[in-house]
PDB file of C-alpha atoms in Angstrom:
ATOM      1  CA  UNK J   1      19.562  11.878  -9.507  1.00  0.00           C
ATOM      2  CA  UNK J   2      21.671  10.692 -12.230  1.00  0.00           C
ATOM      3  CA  UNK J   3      24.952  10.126  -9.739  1.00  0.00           C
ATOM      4  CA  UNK J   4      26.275   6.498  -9.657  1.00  0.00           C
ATOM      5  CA  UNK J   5      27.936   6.583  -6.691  1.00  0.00           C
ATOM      6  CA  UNK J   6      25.370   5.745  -3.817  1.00  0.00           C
ATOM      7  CA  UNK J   7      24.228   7.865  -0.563  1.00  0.00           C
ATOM      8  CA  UNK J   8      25.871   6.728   2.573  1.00  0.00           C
ATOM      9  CA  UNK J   9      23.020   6.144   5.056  1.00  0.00           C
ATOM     10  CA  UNK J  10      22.759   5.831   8.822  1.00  0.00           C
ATOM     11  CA  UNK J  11      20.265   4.229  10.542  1.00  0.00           C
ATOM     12  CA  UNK J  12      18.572   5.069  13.994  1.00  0.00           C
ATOM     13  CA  UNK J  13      16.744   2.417  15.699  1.00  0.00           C
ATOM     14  CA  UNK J  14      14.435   2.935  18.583  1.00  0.00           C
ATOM     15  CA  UNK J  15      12.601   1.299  21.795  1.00  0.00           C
ATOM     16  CA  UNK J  16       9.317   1.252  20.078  1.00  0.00           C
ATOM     17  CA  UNK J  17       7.169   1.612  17.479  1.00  0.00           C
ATOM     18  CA  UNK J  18       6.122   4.691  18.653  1.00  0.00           C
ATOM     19  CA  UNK J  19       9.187   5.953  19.434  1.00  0.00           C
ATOM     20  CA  UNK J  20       9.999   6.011  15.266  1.00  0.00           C
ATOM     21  CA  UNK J  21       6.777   7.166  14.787  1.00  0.00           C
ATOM     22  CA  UNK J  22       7.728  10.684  17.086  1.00  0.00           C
ATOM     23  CA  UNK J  23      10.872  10.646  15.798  1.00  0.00           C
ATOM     24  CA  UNK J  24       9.764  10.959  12.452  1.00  0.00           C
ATOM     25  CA  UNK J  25       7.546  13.654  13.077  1.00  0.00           C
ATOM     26  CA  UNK J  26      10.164  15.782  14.670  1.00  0.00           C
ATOM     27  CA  UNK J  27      12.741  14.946  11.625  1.00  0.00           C
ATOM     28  CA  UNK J  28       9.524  15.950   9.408  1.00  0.00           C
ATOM     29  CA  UNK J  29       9.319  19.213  11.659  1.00  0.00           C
ATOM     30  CA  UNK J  30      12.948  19.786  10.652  1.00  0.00           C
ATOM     31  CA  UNK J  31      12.550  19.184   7.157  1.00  0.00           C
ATOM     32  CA  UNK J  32      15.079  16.546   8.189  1.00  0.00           C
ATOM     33  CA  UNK J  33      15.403  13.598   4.849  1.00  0.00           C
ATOM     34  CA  UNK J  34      14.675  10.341   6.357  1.00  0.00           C
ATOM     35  CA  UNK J  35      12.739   7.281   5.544  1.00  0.00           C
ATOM     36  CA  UNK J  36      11.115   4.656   7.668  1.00  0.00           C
ATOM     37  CA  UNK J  37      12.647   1.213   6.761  1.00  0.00           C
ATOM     38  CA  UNK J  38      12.424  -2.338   8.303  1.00  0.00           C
ATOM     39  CA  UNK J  39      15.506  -2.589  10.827  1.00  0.00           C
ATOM     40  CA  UNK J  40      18.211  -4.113   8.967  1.00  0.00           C
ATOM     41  CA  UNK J  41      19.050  -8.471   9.888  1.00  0.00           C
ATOM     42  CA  UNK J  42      22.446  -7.721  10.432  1.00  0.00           C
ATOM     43  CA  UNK J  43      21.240  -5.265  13.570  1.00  0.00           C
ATOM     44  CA  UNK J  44      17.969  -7.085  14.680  1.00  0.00           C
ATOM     45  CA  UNK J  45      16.532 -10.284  13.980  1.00  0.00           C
ATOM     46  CA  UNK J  46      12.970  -8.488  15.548  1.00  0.00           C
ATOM     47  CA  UNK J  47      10.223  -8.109  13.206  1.00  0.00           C
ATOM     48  CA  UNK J  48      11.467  -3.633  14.240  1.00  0.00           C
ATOM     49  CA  UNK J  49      11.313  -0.623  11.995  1.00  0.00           C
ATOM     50  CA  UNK J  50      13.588   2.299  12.442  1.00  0.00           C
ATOM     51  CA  UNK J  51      14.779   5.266  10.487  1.00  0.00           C
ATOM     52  CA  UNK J  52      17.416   5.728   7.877  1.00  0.00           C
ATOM     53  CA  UNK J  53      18.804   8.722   7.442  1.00  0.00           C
ATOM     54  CA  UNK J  54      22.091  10.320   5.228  1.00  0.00           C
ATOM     55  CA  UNK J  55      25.307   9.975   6.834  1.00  0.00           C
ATOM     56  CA  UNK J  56      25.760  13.370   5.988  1.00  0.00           C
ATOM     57  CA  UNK J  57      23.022  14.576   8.274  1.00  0.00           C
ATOM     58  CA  UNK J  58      23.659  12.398  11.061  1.00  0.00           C
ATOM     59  CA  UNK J  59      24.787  15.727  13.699  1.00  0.00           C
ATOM     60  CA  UNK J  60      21.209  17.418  12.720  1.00  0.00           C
ATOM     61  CA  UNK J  61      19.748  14.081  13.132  1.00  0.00           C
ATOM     62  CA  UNK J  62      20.837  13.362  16.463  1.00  0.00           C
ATOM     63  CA  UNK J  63      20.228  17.139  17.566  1.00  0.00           C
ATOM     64  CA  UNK J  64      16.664  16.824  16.378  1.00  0.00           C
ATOM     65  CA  UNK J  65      16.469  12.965  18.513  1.00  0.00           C
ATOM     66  CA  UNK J  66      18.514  12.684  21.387  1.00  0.00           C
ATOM     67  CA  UNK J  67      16.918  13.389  24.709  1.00  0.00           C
ATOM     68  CA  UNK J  68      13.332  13.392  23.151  1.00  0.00           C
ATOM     69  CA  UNK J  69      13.165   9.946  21.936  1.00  0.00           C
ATOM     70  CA  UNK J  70      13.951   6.812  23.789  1.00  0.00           C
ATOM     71  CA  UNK J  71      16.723   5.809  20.962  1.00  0.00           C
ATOM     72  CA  UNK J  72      18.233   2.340  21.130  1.00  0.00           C
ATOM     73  CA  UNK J  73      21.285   2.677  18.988  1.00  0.00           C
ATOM     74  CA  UNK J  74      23.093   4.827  15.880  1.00  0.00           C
ATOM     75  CA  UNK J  75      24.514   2.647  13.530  1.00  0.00           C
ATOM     76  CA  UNK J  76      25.587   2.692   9.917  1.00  0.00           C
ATOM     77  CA  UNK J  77      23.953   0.815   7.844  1.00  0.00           C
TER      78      UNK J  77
ATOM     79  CA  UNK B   1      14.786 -51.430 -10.935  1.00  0.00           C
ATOM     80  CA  UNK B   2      12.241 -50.842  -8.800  1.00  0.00           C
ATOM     81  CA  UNK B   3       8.867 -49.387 -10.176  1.00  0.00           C
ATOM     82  CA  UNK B   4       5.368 -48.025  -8.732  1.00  0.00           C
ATOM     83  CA  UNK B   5       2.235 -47.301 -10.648  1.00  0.00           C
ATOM     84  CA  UNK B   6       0.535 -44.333  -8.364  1.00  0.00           C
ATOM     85  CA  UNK B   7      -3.123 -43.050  -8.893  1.00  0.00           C
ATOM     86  CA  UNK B   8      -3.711 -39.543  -8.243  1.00  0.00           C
ATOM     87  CA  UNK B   9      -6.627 -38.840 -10.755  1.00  0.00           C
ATOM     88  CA  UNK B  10      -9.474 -36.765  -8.975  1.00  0.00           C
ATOM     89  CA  UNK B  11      -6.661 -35.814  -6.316  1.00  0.00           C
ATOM     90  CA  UNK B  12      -6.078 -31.905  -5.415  1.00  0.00           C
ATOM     91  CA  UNK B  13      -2.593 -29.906  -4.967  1.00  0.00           C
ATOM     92  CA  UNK B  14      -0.464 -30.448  -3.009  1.00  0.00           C
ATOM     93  CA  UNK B  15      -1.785 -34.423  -2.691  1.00  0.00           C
ATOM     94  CA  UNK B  16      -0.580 -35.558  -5.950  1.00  0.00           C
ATOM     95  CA  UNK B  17       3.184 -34.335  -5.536  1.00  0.00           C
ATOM     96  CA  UNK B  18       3.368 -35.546  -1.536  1.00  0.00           C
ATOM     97  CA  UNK B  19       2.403 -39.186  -3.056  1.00  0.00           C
ATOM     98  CA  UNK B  20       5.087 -39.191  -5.910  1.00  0.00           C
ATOM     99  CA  UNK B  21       7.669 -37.886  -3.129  1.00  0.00           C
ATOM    100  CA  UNK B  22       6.774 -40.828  -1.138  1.00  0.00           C
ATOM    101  CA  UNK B  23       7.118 -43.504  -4.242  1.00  0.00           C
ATOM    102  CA  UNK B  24      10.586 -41.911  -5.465  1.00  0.00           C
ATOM    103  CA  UNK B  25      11.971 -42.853  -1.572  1.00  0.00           C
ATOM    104  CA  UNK B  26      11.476 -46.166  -2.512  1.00  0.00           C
ATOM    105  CA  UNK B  27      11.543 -46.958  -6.097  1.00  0.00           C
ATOM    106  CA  UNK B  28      13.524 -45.806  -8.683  1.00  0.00           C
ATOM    107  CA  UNK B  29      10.720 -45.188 -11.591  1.00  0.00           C
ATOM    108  CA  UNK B  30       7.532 -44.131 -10.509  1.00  0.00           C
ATOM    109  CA  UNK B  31       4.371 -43.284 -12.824  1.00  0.00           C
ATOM    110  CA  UNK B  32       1.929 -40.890 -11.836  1.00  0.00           C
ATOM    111  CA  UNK B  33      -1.318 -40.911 -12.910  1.00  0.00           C
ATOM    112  CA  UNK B  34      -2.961 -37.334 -13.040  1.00  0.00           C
ATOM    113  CA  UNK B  35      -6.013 -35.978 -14.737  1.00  0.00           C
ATOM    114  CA  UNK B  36      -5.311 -31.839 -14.364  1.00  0.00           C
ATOM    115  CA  UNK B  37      -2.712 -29.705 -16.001  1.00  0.00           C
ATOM    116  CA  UNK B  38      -1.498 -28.047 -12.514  1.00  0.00           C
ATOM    117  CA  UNK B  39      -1.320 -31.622 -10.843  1.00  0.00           C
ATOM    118  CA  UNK B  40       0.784 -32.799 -14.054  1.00  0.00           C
ATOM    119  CA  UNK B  41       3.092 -29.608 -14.046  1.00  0.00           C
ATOM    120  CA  UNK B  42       4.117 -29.653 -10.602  1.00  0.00           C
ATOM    121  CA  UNK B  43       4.570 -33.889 -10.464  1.00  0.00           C
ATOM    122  CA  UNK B  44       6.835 -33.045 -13.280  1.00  0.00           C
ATOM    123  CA  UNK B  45       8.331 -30.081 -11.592  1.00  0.00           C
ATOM    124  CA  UNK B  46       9.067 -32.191  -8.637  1.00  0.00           C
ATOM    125  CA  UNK B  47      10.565 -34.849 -10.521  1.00  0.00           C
ATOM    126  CA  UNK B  48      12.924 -32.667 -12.012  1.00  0.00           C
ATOM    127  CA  UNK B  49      13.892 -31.737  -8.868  1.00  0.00           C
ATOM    128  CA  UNK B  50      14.653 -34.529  -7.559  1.00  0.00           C
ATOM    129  CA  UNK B  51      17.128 -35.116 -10.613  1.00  0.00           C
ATOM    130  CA  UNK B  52      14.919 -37.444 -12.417  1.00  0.00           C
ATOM    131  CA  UNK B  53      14.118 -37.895 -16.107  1.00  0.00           C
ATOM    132  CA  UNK B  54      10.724 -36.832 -16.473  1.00  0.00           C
ATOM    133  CA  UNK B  55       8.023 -38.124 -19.690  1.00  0.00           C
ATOM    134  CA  UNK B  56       4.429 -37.516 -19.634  1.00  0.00           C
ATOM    135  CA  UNK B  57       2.342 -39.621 -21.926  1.00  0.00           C
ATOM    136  CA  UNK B  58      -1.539 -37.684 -22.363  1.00  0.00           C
ATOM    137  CA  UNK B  59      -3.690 -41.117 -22.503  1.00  0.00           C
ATOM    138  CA  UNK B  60      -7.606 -41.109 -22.904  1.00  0.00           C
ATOM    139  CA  UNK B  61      -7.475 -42.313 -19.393  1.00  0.00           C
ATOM    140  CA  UNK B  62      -5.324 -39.605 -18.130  1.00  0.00           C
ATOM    141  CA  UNK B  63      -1.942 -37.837 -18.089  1.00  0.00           C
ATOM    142  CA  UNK B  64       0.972 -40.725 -16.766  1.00  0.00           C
ATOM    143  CA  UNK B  65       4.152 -38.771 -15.523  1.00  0.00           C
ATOM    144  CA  UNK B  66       6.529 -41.481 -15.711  1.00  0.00           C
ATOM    145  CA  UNK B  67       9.968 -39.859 -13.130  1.00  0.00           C
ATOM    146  CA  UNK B  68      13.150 -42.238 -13.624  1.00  0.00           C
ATOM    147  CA  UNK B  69      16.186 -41.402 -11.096  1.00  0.00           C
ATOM    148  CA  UNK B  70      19.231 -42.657 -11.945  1.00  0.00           C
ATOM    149  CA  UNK B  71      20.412 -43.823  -8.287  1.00  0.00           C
ATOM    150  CA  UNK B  72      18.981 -44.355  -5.288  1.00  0.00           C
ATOM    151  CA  UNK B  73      19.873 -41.859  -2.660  1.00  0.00           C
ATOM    152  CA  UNK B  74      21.595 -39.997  -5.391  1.00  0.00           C
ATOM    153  CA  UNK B  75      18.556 -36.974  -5.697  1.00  0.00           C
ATOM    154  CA  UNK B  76      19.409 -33.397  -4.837  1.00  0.00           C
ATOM    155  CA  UNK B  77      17.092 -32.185  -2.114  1.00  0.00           C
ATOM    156  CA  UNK B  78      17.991 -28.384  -2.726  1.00  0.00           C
ATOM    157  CA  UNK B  79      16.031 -26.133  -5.154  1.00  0.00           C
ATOM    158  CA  UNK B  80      12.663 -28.068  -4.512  1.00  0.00           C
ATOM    159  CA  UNK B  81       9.851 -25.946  -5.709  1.00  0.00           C
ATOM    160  CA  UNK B  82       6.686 -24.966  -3.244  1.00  0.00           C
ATOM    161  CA  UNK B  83       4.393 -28.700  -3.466  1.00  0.00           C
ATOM    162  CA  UNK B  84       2.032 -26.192  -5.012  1.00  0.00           C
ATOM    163  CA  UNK B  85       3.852 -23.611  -7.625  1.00  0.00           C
ATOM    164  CA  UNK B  86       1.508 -23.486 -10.299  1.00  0.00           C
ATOM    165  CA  UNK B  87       2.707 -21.636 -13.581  1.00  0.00           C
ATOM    166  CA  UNK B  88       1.725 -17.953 -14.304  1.00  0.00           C
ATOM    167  CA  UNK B  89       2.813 -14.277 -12.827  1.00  0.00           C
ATOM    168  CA  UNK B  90       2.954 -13.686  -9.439  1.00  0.00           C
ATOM    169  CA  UNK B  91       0.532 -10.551  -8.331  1.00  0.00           C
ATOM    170  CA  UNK B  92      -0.089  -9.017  -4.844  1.00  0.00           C
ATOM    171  CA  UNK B  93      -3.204  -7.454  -3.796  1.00  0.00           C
ATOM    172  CA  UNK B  94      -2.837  -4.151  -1.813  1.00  0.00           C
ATOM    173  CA  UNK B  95      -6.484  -3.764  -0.128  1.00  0.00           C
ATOM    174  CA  UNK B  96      -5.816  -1.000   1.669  1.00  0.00           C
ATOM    175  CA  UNK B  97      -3.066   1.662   2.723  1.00  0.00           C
ATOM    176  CA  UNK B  98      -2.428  -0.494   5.676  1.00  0.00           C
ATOM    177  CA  UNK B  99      -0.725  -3.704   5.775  1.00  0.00           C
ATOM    178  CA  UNK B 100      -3.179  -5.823   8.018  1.00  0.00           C
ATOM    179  CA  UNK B 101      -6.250  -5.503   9.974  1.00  0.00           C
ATOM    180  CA  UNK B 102      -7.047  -4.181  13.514  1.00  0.00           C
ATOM    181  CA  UNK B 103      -4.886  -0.997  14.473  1.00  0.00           C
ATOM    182  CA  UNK B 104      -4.631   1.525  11.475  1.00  0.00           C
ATOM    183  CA  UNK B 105      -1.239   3.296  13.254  1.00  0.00           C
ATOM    184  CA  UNK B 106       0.502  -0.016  12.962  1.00  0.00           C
ATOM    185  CA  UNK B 107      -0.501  -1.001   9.257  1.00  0.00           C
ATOM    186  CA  UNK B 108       0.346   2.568   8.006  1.00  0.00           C
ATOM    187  CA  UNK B 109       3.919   1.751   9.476  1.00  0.00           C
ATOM    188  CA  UNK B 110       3.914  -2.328   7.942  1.00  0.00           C
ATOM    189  CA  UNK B 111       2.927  -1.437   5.085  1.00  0.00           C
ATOM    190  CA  UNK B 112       6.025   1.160   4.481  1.00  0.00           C
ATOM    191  CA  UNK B 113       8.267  -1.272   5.434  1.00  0.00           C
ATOM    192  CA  UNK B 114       6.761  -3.952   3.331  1.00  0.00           C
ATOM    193  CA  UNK B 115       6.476  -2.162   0.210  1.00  0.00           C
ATOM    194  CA  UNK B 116      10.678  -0.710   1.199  1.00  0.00           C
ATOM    195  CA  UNK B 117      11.768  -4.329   1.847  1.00  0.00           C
ATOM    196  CA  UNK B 118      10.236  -5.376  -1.677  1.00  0.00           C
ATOM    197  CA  UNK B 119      12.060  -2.789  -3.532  1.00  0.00           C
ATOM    198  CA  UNK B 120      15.333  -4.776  -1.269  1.00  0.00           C
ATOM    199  CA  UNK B 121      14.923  -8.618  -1.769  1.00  0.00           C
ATOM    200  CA  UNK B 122      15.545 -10.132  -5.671  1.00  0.00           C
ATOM    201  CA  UNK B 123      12.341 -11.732  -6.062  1.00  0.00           C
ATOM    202  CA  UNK B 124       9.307  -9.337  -6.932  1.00  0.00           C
ATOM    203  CA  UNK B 125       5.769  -9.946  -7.971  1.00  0.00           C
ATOM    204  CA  UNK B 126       5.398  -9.056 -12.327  1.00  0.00           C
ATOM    205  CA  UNK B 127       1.909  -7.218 -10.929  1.00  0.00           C
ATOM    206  CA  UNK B 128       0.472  -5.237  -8.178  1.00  0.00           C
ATOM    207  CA  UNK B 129      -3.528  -4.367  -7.632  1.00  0.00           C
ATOM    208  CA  UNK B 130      -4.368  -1.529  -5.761  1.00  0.00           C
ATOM    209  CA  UNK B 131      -8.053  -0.910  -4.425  1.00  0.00           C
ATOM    210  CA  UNK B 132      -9.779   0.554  -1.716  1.00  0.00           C
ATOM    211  CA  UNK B 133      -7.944   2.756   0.614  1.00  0.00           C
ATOM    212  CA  UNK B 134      -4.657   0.530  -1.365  1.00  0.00           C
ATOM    213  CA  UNK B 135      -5.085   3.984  -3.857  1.00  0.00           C
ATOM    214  CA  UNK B 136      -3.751   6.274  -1.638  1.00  0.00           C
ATOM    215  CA  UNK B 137      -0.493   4.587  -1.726  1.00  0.00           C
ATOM    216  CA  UNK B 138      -0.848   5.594  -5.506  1.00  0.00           C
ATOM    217  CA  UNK B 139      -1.787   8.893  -5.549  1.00  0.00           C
ATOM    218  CA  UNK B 140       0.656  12.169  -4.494  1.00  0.00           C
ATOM    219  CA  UNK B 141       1.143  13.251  -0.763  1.00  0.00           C
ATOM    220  CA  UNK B 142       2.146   9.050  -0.553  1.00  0.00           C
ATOM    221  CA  UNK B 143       4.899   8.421   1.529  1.00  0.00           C
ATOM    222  CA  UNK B 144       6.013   5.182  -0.835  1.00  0.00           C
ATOM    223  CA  UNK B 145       6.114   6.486  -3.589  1.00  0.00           C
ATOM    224  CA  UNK B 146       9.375   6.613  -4.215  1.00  0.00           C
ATOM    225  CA  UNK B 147       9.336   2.184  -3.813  1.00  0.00           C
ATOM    226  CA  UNK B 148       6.399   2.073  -6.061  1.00  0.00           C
ATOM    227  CA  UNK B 149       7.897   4.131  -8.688  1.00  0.00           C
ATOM    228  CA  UNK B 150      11.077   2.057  -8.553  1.00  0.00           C
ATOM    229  CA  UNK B 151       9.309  -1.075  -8.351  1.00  0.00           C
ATOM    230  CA  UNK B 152       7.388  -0.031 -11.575  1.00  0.00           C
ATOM    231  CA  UNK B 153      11.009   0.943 -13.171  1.00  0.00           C
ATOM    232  CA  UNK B 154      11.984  -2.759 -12.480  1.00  0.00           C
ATOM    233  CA  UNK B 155       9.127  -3.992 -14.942  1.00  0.00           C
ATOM    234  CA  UNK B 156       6.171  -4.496 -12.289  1.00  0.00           C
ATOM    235  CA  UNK B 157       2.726  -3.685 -13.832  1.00  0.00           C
ATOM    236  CA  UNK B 158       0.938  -1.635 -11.291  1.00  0.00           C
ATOM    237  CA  UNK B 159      -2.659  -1.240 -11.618  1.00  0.00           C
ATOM    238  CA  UNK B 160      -4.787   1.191  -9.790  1.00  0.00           C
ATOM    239  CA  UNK B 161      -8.512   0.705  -9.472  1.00  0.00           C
ATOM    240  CA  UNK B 162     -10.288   3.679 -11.548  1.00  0.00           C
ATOM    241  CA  UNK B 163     -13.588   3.699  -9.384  1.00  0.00           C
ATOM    242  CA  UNK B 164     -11.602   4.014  -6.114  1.00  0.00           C
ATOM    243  CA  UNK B 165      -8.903   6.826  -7.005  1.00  0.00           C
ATOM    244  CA  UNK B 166     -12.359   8.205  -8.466  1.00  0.00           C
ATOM    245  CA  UNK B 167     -14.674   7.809  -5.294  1.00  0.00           C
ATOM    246  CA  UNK B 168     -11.510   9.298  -2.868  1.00  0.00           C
ATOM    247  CA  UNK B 169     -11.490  12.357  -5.338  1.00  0.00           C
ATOM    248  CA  UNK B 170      -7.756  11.192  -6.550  1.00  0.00           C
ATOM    249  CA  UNK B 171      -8.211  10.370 -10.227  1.00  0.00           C
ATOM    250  CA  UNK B 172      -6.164  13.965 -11.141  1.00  0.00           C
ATOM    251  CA  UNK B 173      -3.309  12.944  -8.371  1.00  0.00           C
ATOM    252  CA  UNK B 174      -2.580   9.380  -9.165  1.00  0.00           C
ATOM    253  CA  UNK B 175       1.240   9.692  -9.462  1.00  0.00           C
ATOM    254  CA  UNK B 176       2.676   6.147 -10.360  1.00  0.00           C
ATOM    255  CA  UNK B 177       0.803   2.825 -12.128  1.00  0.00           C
ATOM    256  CA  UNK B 178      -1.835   2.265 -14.487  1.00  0.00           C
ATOM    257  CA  UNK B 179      -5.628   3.523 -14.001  1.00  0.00           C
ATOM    258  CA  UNK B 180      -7.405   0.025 -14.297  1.00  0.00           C
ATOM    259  CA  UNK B 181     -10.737  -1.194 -14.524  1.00  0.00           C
ATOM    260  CA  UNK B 182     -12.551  -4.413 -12.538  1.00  0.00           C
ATOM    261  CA  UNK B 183     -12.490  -6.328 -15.711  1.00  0.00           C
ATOM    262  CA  UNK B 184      -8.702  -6.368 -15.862  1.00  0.00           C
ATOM    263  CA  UNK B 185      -8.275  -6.757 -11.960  1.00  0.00           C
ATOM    264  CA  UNK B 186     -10.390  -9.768 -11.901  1.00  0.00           C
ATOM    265  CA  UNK B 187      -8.498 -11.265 -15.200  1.00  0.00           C
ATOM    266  CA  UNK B 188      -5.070 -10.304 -13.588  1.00  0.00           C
ATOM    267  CA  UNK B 189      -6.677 -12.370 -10.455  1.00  0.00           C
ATOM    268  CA  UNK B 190      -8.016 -15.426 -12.133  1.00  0.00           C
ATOM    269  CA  UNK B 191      -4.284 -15.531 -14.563  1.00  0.00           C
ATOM    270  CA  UNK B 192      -2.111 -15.563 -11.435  1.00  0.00           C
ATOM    271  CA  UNK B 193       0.105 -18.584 -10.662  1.00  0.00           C
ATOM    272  CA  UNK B 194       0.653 -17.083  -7.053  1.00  0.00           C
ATOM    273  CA  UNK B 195      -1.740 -13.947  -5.513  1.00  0.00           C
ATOM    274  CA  UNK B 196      -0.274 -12.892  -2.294  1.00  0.00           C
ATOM    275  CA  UNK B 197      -2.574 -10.665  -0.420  1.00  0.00           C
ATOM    276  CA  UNK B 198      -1.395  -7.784   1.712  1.00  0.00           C
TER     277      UNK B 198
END
């Protein structure tokens, strides 16, 4: 709080809906910060939702995701 | 110059404006003849629009909106208002913690995104009703709170219904917005120029 400068996010989008929804239980299990946000136009014209995570955390991120979540891409946002 | 005389007295939204669109393609002064304040705002609205000059003359017989263009085929098309933009604050109705009906999973996950991509686009509504399950969204343990408490640091009025947060046992945990009562929901309703319904 109080800091100008903004957080760098990533986002990670996924093959389904319910593939965010796991994934955001095992970041949750983590204590992993994330937040579930509307996949961005510029990646997806689909009506999707994915999850958006710091830039900073993206090596815990994809430690806590890869190989138990069907994950479409890793992307900055 | 060409002119038109057009009758829309006893006429409803969006009628009125659709008929003055259609006189302005083919004359360059048209006078509209309304007997409601929306149906006079929004001719006038739409004549301004269309780069016209715009008088309205209140007669015993009604309210003549008199739109003169300068040239034909000379109107800017861009900027048009909705047929039906009636003035007053825009509000949206959160009637639940779910955005739709039919599979709860789904509208736990729409309505995160929706209330996200609000906090992301430039327009916003000026107030937001919560009711029914809508209070959770309100109350602590809510997983938007962080949109709704930036949303109500932009200047949106959020308003909580009282007897829900009370029957869900959340009155003590509400964490951002007003507590409100049904008399000021249903004058917040009844004042809106737009309610959008989530």
């Amino acid at each position: 709080m109080g800091e100008k400068q903004s957080p760098s996010y990533g986002v990670v989008l996924f093959q389904s809906v319910n593939g965010a929804l796991l994934a955001e239980k095992l970041l949750k299990g983590k204590g992993i910060e994330y937040k579930l946000i509307p996949v961005p136009r510029h990646l997806s014209s689909d009506c999707g939702v994915c999850l958006r995570f710091l830039l900073d955390n993206e090596s815990q991120v994809k430690e806590a995701l890869v190989g138990k979540v069907e994950i479409q891409l890793f992307s900055p946002l | 110059m060409s002119k038109k005389i057009v009758d829309c007295r006893g006429l409803s939204c969006p009628q009125p404006v659709i008929e003055t669109k259609q006189a302005l393609e083919k004359n360059q002064k048209v006078t509209v003849i309304v007997n409601n304040p929306a149906a006079r705002d929004n001719v006038a609205r739409f004549g301004e629009s269309q780069g016209g000059k715009v008088t309205i003359k209140e007669k015993k017989d009604g309210v003549y909106v008199t739109i003169t263009t300068s040239k034909d085929g000379k109107r800017p098309e861009q900027n048009q208002p909705s047929l039906c933009s009636t003035t007053g604050p825009v509000v949206t109705v959160i009637r639940s913690d779910q955005m739709g009906q039919g599979e709860e999973k789904l509208g736990r996950v729409l309505i995160r995104s929706f209330l996200h991509t609000l906090n992301e686009v430039s327009g916003r509504p000026d107030t937001m009703i919560f009711f029914n399950t809508g209070v959770r969204l309100t109350s602590e343990g809510s997983e938007v709170l962080d949109d709704l408490q930036a949303l109500e640091h932009k200047g949106v009025a959020i308003l909580v219904c009282g007897t829900c947060l009370d029957y869900f046992g959340l009155k003590e945990k509400i964490a951002v917005g007003q507590i409100s009562n049904m008399y000021t929901i249903v004058e917040t309703m009844l004042a809106a120029g737009r309610l959008l319904t989530v």
